[in-house]
PDB file of C-alpha atoms in Angstrom:
ATOM      1  CA  MET A 665       0.000   0.000   0.000  1.00 54.00           C
ATOM      2  CA  SER A 666       1.409   3.403  -0.991  1.00 56.00           C
ATOM      3  CA  TYR A 667       2.100   6.261   1.454  1.00 50.00           C
ATOM      4  CA  SER A 668      -0.645   8.379  -0.133  1.00 58.00           C
ATOM      5  CA  ALA A 669      -3.158   5.655   0.659  1.00 60.00           C
ATOM      6  CA  LEU A 670      -1.911   5.293   4.266  1.00 56.00           C
ATOM      7  CA  ALA A 671      -1.932   9.015   5.013  1.00 58.00           C
ATOM      8  CA  PRO A 672      -5.701   9.360   5.698  1.00 58.00           C
ATOM      9  CA  LEU A 673      -5.641   6.271   7.932  1.00 56.00           C
ATOM     10  CA  LEU A 674      -2.704   7.624   9.936  1.00 56.00           C
ATOM     11  CA  CYS A 675      -4.473  10.958  10.367  1.00 54.00           C
ATOM     12  CA  MET A 676      -7.585   9.212  11.685  1.00 57.00           C
ATOM     13  CA  LEU A 677      -5.522   7.195  14.174  1.00 55.00           C
ATOM     14  CA  PHE A 678      -3.760  10.347  15.358  1.00 51.00           C
ATOM     15  CA  LEU A 679      -7.056  12.184  15.904  1.00 49.00           C
ATOM     16  CA  ALA A 680      -8.466   9.200  17.777  1.00 47.00           C
ATOM     17  CA  CYS A 681      -5.475   9.153  20.132  1.00 46.00           C
ATOM     18  CA  CYS A 682      -5.831  12.879  20.778  1.00 45.00           C
ATOM     19  CA  SER A 683      -9.525  12.490  21.541  1.00 40.00           C
ATOM     20  CA  PHE A 684      -8.801   9.649  23.960  1.00 36.00           C
ATOM     21  CA  GLN A 685      -6.227  11.702  25.857  1.00 38.00           C
ATOM     22  CA  THR A 686      -8.581  14.656  26.232  1.00 34.00           C
ATOM     23  CA  LEU A 687     -11.341  12.644  27.907  1.00 35.00           C
ATOM     24  CA  PRO A 688     -12.352  14.203  31.257  1.00 39.00           C
ATOM     25  CA  ALA A 689     -10.638  12.801  34.354  1.00 36.00           C
ATOM     26  CA  SER A 690     -10.398  13.800  37.967  1.00 40.00           C
ATOM     27  CA  ALA A 691      -7.314  15.628  39.248  1.00 41.00           C
ATOM     28  CA  ALA A 692      -6.339  12.588  41.320  1.00 38.00           C
ATOM     29  CA  GLU A 693      -6.441  10.335  38.243  1.00 40.00           C
ATOM     30  CA  VAL A 694      -4.347  12.812  36.272  1.00 40.00           C
ATOM     31  CA  ASP A 695      -1.786  12.990  39.094  1.00 44.00           C
ATOM     32  CA  LYS A 696      -1.426   9.203  39.128  1.00 45.00           C
ATOM     33  CA  LEU A 697      -0.852   9.052  35.387  1.00 42.00           C
ATOM     34  CA  MET A 698       1.431  12.068  35.114  1.00 52.00           C
ATOM     35  CA  VAL A 699       5.164  11.466  34.944  1.00 63.00           C
ATOM     36  CA  ARG A 700       7.020  14.759  35.250  1.00 76.00           C
ATOM     37  CA  LEU A 701      10.757  14.918  34.652  1.00 84.00           C
ATOM     38  CA  ARG A 702      11.523  18.642  34.812  1.00 90.00           C
ATOM     39  CA  TYR A 703      11.080  20.632  38.022  1.00 93.00           C
ATOM     40  CA  LYS A 704      11.824  24.164  39.178  1.00 95.00           C
ATOM     41  CA  VAL A 705      12.627  25.228  42.752  1.00 96.00           C
ATOM     42  CA  HIS A 706      11.979  28.805  43.916  1.00 97.00           C
ATOM     43  CA  ILE A 707      13.514  30.345  47.060  1.00 97.00           C
ATOM     44  CA  LEU A 708      11.832  33.587  48.162  1.00 97.00           C
ATOM     45  CA  ASN A 709      12.690  36.242  50.726  1.00 97.00           C
ATOM     46  CA  GLY A 710       9.431  36.798  52.594  1.00 96.00           C
ATOM     47  CA  PHE A 711      10.802  38.899  55.446  1.00 94.00           C
ATOM     48  CA  ALA A 712       8.960  42.074  56.365  1.00 92.00           C
ATOM     49  CA  ASP A 713      11.752  44.561  55.632  1.00 92.00           C
ATOM     50  CA  ASN A 714      15.226  45.016  54.185  1.00 94.00           C
ATOM     51  CA  ALA A 715      17.035  45.414  57.509  1.00 92.00           C
ATOM     52  CA  LYS A 716      18.965  42.205  56.766  1.00 93.00           C
ATOM     53  CA  PRO A 717      19.232  40.208  53.535  1.00 96.00           C
ATOM     54  CA  LEU A 718      18.508  36.509  53.251  1.00 96.00           C
ATOM     55  CA  ILE A 719      21.647  34.634  52.219  1.00 97.00           C
ATOM     56  CA  ILE A 720      21.143  31.163  50.784  1.00 97.00           C
ATOM     57  CA  HIS A 721      23.455  28.421  49.583  1.00 97.00           C
ATOM     58  CA  CYS A 722      21.909  25.506  47.670  1.00 97.00           C
ATOM     59  CA  HIS A 723      23.588  22.336  46.470  1.00 96.00           C
ATOM     60  CA  SER A 724      23.152  18.673  45.667  1.00 93.00           C
ATOM     61  CA  ARG A 725      25.649  15.842  45.716  1.00 90.00           C
ATOM     62  CA  ASP A 726      26.753  16.725  42.185  1.00 89.00           C
ATOM     63  CA  ASP A 727      26.003  20.444  41.803  1.00 92.00           C
ATOM     64  CA  ASP A 728      26.884  23.470  43.926  1.00 96.00           C
ATOM     65  CA  LEU A 729      24.622  26.388  43.023  1.00 96.00           C
ATOM     66  CA  GLY A 730      26.664  28.912  44.996  1.00 96.00           C
ATOM     67  CA  GLU A 731      25.709  31.562  47.529  1.00 97.00           C
ATOM     68  CA  HIS A 732      23.017  34.117  46.731  1.00 98.00           C
ATOM     69  CA  THR A 733      21.868  37.263  48.535  1.00 98.00           C
ATOM     70  CA  LEU A 734      18.140  37.975  48.420  1.00 98.00           C
ATOM     71  CA  TRP A 735      16.534  41.192  49.582  1.00 97.00           C
ATOM     72  CA  LYS A 736      12.839  41.584  50.399  1.00 96.00           C
ATOM     73  CA  ASP A 737      10.571  39.975  47.754  1.00 96.00           C
ATOM     74  CA  GLN A 738      13.532  38.760  45.688  1.00 97.00           C
ATOM     75  CA  GLU A 739      13.720  35.184  44.424  1.00 97.00           C
ATOM     76  CA  PHE A 740      16.361  32.636  43.466  1.00 98.00           C
ATOM     77  CA  ARG A 741      15.245  29.756  41.262  1.00 96.00           C
ATOM     78  CA  PHE A 742      16.824  26.796  39.533  1.00 96.00           C
ATOM     79  CA  LYS A 743      15.518  24.002  37.331  1.00 94.00           C
ATOM     80  CA  PHE A 744      16.641  20.451  36.689  1.00 92.00           C
ATOM     81  CA  ILE A 745      15.597  17.057  35.353  1.00 90.00           C
ATOM     82  CA  VAL A 746      14.944  14.256  37.828  1.00 88.00           C
ATOM     83  CA  HIS A 747      17.575  11.520  37.720  1.00 80.00           C
ATOM     84  CA  PHE A 748      16.222   8.028  37.027  1.00 73.00           C
ATOM     85  CA  VAL A 749      19.032   6.062  38.673  1.00 74.00           C
ATOM     86  CA  LYS A 750      20.301   8.260  41.514  1.00 77.00           C
ATOM     87  CA  THR A 751      18.203  10.223  43.988  1.00 85.00           C
ATOM     88  CA  THR A 752      17.770  13.865  43.046  1.00 89.00           C
ATOM     89  CA  HIS A 753      18.223  15.758  46.305  1.00 92.00           C
ATOM     90  CA  PHE A 754      18.819  19.499  46.742  1.00 95.00           C
ATOM     91  CA  VAL A 755      19.371  21.143  50.134  1.00 95.00           C
ATOM     92  CA  CYS A 756      19.778  24.817  51.044  1.00 96.00           C
ATOM     93  CA  ASP A 757      21.287  26.757  53.941  1.00 95.00           C
ATOM     94  CA  PHE A 758      19.289  29.841  54.978  1.00 96.00           C
ATOM     95  CA  ASN A 759      21.110  32.650  56.830  1.00 94.00           C
ATOM     96  CA  TRP A 760      19.395  35.801  58.037  1.00 92.00           C
ATOM     97  CA  GLY A 761      21.493  38.124  60.192  1.00 89.00           C
ATOM     98  CA  SER A 762      22.511  36.138  63.278  1.00 86.00           C
ATOM     99  CA  LYS A 763      20.078  33.294  62.593  1.00 87.00           C
ATOM    100  CA  SER A 764      20.213  30.273  60.335  1.00 87.00           C
ATOM    101  CA  LEU A 765      18.509  27.089  59.209  1.00 89.00           C
ATOM    102  CA  ASP A 766      20.913  24.654  57.572  1.00 90.00           C
ATOM    103  CA  ASN A 767      20.514  21.605  55.337  1.00 91.00           C
ATOM    104  CA  ILE A 768      16.876  22.294  54.503  1.00 92.00           C
ATOM    105  CA  SER A 769      15.699  19.744  51.941  1.00 93.00           C
ATOM    106  CA  VAL A 770      14.011  21.708  49.135  1.00 95.00           C
ATOM    107  CA  PHE A 771      13.661  18.810  46.696  1.00 93.00           C
ATOM    108  CA  LYS A 772      13.975  15.053  46.992  1.00 88.00           C
ATOM    109  CA  ASN A 773      12.534  12.240  44.895  1.00 82.00           C
ATOM    110  CA  ASP A 774       9.250  10.794  46.195  1.00 76.00           C
ATOM    111  CA  ALA A 775       8.817  13.690  48.622  1.00 70.00           C
ATOM    112  CA  GLU A 776       8.599  16.899  46.610  1.00 68.00           C
ATOM    113  CA  THR A 777       7.798  15.035  43.375  1.00 70.00           C
ATOM    114  CA  SER A 778       4.386  14.130  44.796  1.00 78.00           C
ATOM    115  CA  SER A 779       3.837  17.633  46.210  1.00 86.00           C
ATOM    116  CA  CYS A 780       5.051  19.554  43.156  1.00 89.00           C
ATOM    117  CA  ARG A 781       4.011  17.209  40.356  1.00 87.00           C
ATOM    118  CA  ALA A 782       0.846  19.094  39.425  1.00 87.00           C
ATOM    119  CA  THR A 783       2.663  22.370  38.688  1.00 92.00           C
ATOM    120  CA  GLY A 784       6.295  21.309  38.356  1.00 92.00           C
ATOM    121  CA  ASN A 785       7.218  24.078  40.825  1.00 94.00           C
ATOM    122  CA  CYS A 786       8.361  23.932  44.453  1.00 95.00           C
ATOM    123  CA  PHE A 787       8.210  27.277  46.265  1.00 97.00           C
ATOM    124  CA  TRP A 788      10.022  27.900  49.560  1.00 97.00           C
ATOM    125  CA  LYS A 789       9.540  31.221  51.368  1.00 96.00           C
ATOM    126  CA  ALA A 790      11.592  32.287  54.385  1.00 95.00           C
ATOM    127  CA  GLU A 791       9.854  34.446  57.000  1.00 94.00           C
ATOM    128  CA  GLU A 792      10.604  35.508  60.570  1.00 90.00           C
ATOM    129  CA  ASP A 793       8.862  32.492  62.098  1.00 89.00           C
ATOM    130  CA  GLY A 794      10.106  29.788  59.719  1.00 90.00           C
ATOM    131  CA  ILE A 795      10.097  28.448  56.166  1.00 94.00           C
ATOM    132  CA  TYR A 796       6.899  27.868  54.206  1.00 95.00           C
ATOM    133  CA  PHE A 797       6.173  25.583  51.232  1.00 95.00           C
ATOM    134  CA  SER A 798       3.804  25.899  48.273  1.00 95.00           C
ATOM    135  CA  ASN A 799       3.469  24.392  44.818  1.00 94.00           C
ATOM    136  CA  ASN A 800       1.584  27.360  43.348  1.00 94.00           C
ATOM    137  CA  ASP A 801       2.934  30.473  45.151  1.00 93.00           C
ATOM    138  CA  GLN A 802      -0.496  30.960  46.767  1.00 93.00           C
ATOM    139  CA  ASN A 803      -1.330  28.298  49.345  1.00 94.00           C
ATOM    140  CA  TRP A 804       1.469  28.163  51.913  1.00 96.00           C
ATOM    141  CA  VAL A 805       2.180  25.569  54.610  1.00 94.00           C
ATOM    142  CA  LYS A 806       4.886  25.920  57.261  1.00 93.00           C
ATOM    143  CA  ARG A 807       7.439  23.129  56.935  1.00 91.00           C
ATOM    144  CA  PHE A 808      10.231  24.368  59.243  1.00 88.00           C
ATOM    145  CA  ASP A 809      10.017  26.329  62.488  1.00 84.00           C
ATOM    146  CA  CYS A 810      11.693  29.617  63.351  1.00 73.00           C
ATOM    147  CA  PHE A 811      15.354  30.372  62.733  1.00 64.00           C
ATOM    148  CA  GLN A 812      17.921  29.423  65.383  1.00 54.00           C
ATOM    149  CA  ILE A 813      20.813  31.550  66.578  1.00 45.00           C
ATOM    150  CA  TYR A 814      24.220  30.191  65.644  1.00 43.00           C
ATOM    151  CA  ASN A 815      27.015  31.044  68.070  1.00 41.00           C
ATOM    152  CA  HIS A 816      29.818  32.088  65.764  1.00 37.00           C
ATOM    153  CA  HIS A 817      27.833  35.147  64.616  1.00 37.00           C
ATOM    154  CA  LEU A 818      26.199  35.901  67.970  1.00 37.00           C
ATOM    155  CA  GLN A 819      26.918  39.367  69.344  1.00 40.00           C
ATOM    156  CA  ILE A 820      26.516  39.659  73.138  1.00 36.00           C
ATOM    157  CA  HIS A 821      25.332  43.053  74.385  1.00 39.00           C
ATOM    158  CA  GLN A 822      24.534  42.042  77.984  1.00 40.00           C
ATOM    159  CA  PRO A 823      26.596  39.729  80.223  1.00 42.00           C
ATOM    160  CA  LEU A 824      25.172  36.246  80.549  1.00 41.00           C
ATOM    161  CA  VAL A 825      25.705  34.394  83.823  1.00 42.00           C
ATOM    162  CA  PHE A 826      25.194  30.673  84.360  1.00 41.00           C
ATOM    163  CA  VAL A 827      25.572  29.358  87.907  1.00 41.00           C
ATOM    164  CA  THR A 828      25.925  25.726  88.970  1.00 42.00           C
ATOM    165  CA  ILE A 829      26.130  24.808  92.663  1.00 42.00           C
ATOM    166  CA  ARG A 830      27.335  21.401  93.753  1.00 44.00           C
ATOM    167  CA  GLU A 831      28.197  19.822  97.072  1.00 46.00           C
ATOM    168  CA  VAL A 832      31.699  18.378  97.410  1.00 45.00           C
ATOM    169  CA  THR A 833      33.116  16.322 100.252  1.00 48.00           C
ATOM    170  CA  ILE A 834      36.761  16.927 101.218  1.00 49.00           C
ATOM    171  CA  GLU A 835      38.572  14.533 103.545  1.00 52.00           C
ATOM    172  CA  LYS A 836      41.874  15.541 105.156  1.00 50.00           C
ATOM    173  CA  SER A 837      44.142  13.377 107.261  1.00 54.00           C
ATOM    174  CA  GLY A 838      43.278  13.855 110.921  1.00 56.00           C
ATOM    175  CA  PHE A 839      40.247  16.031 110.191  1.00 53.00           C
ATOM    176  CA  PRO A 840      36.594  15.151 109.806  1.00 54.00           C
ATOM    177  CA  GLU A 841      34.921  15.285 106.425  1.00 54.00           C
ATOM    178  CA  VAL A 842      33.856  18.783 105.407  1.00 50.00           C
ATOM    179  CA  GLU A 843      31.058  19.527 102.968  1.00 52.00           C
ATOM    180  CA  LEU A 844      31.602  22.597 100.820  1.00 50.00           C
ATOM    181  CA  GLU A 845      29.429  24.440  98.366  1.00 50.00           C
ATOM    182  CA  VAL A 846      31.367  25.236  95.210  1.00 48.00           C
ATOM    183  CA  GLU A 847      29.939  27.883  92.937  1.00 49.00           C
ATOM    184  CA  LEU A 848      30.850  27.731  89.262  1.00 48.00           C
ATOM    185  CA  LYS A 849      30.124  31.010  87.550  1.00 48.00           C
ATOM    186  CA  ILE A 850      30.521  31.475  83.782  1.00 48.00           C
ATOM    187  CA  THR A 851      30.334  35.044  82.536  1.00 48.00           C
ATOM    188  CA  VAL A 852      30.157  35.987  78.873  1.00 47.00           C
ATOM    189  CA  SER A 853      31.416  39.542  78.538  1.00 47.00           C
ATOM    190  CA  PRO A 854      29.941  41.963  76.003  1.00 47.00           C
ATOM    191  CA  ASN A 855      31.393  41.589  72.479  1.00 48.00           C
ATOM    192  CA  SER A 856      33.336  38.542  73.623  1.00 46.00           C
ATOM    193  CA  MET A 857      33.123  35.197  71.870  1.00 46.00           C
ATOM    194  CA  LEU A 858      34.862  33.121  74.553  1.00 43.00           C
ATOM    195  CA  PRO A 859      33.366  32.804  78.037  1.00 44.00           C
ATOM    196  CA  GLU A 860      35.361  33.802  81.086  1.00 40.00           C
ATOM    197  CA  VAL A 861      35.208  31.083  83.736  1.00 39.00           C
ATOM    198  CA  ILE A 862      35.369  32.065  87.401  1.00 38.00           C
ATOM    199  CA  VAL A 863      35.365  29.452  90.161  1.00 38.00           C
ATOM    200  CA  SER A 864      34.728  30.727  93.685  1.00 39.00           C
ATOM    201  CA  ARG A 865      34.604  28.839  96.989  1.00 40.00           C
ATOM    202  CA  PRO A 866      33.889  29.675 100.626  1.00 40.00           C
ATOM    203  CA  ASP A 867      36.702  30.821 102.894  1.00 45.00           C
ATOM    204  CA  MET A 868      38.324  27.703 104.430  1.00 45.00           C
ATOM    205  CA  ASN A 869      39.192  29.619 107.605  1.00 49.00           C
ATOM    206  CA  HIS A 870      35.552  30.051 108.622  1.00 47.00           C
TER     207      HIS A 870
END
């Protein structure tokens, strides 16, 4: 049979396939059938002002996306194709002034693929009280709680004092046992990174 004779038949088969694929189906059925390979991750600065920028560093096992500074309402985004053999896993470090959240998983096979499959987008927005997730930039759910202070950037403006009191028993030759109260006082001075340790004890002559 010649190509000219097959052409109408091929056109009819093509139209039939298109009609079959456009039959109505529920969103759940579509989600089960959909296989999405390409995804895009968005990191947004959702803080209330520009007093401090949001600094992020995202990477996977194979790719380092570098460090990026985001001011209020700015966004960093990257796209990729899901790996069939190895696990596709991207994590990000979020730093905001003296606070940070590290190793936040922003995409991992079987986790975000199910959450982001419908749109192909994973949105992460950092705010004062934590990090929120959405797959459409509209409906947000908190995934991680508020930022934690990390010590190597902590600036101390008031002295901090921690006191521990313990009872110790001292035995001397020819003398009865004496119970002493030993006070351990740790003072962190302003603008100092290393604590000053002071150990005081009662006067032995009393």
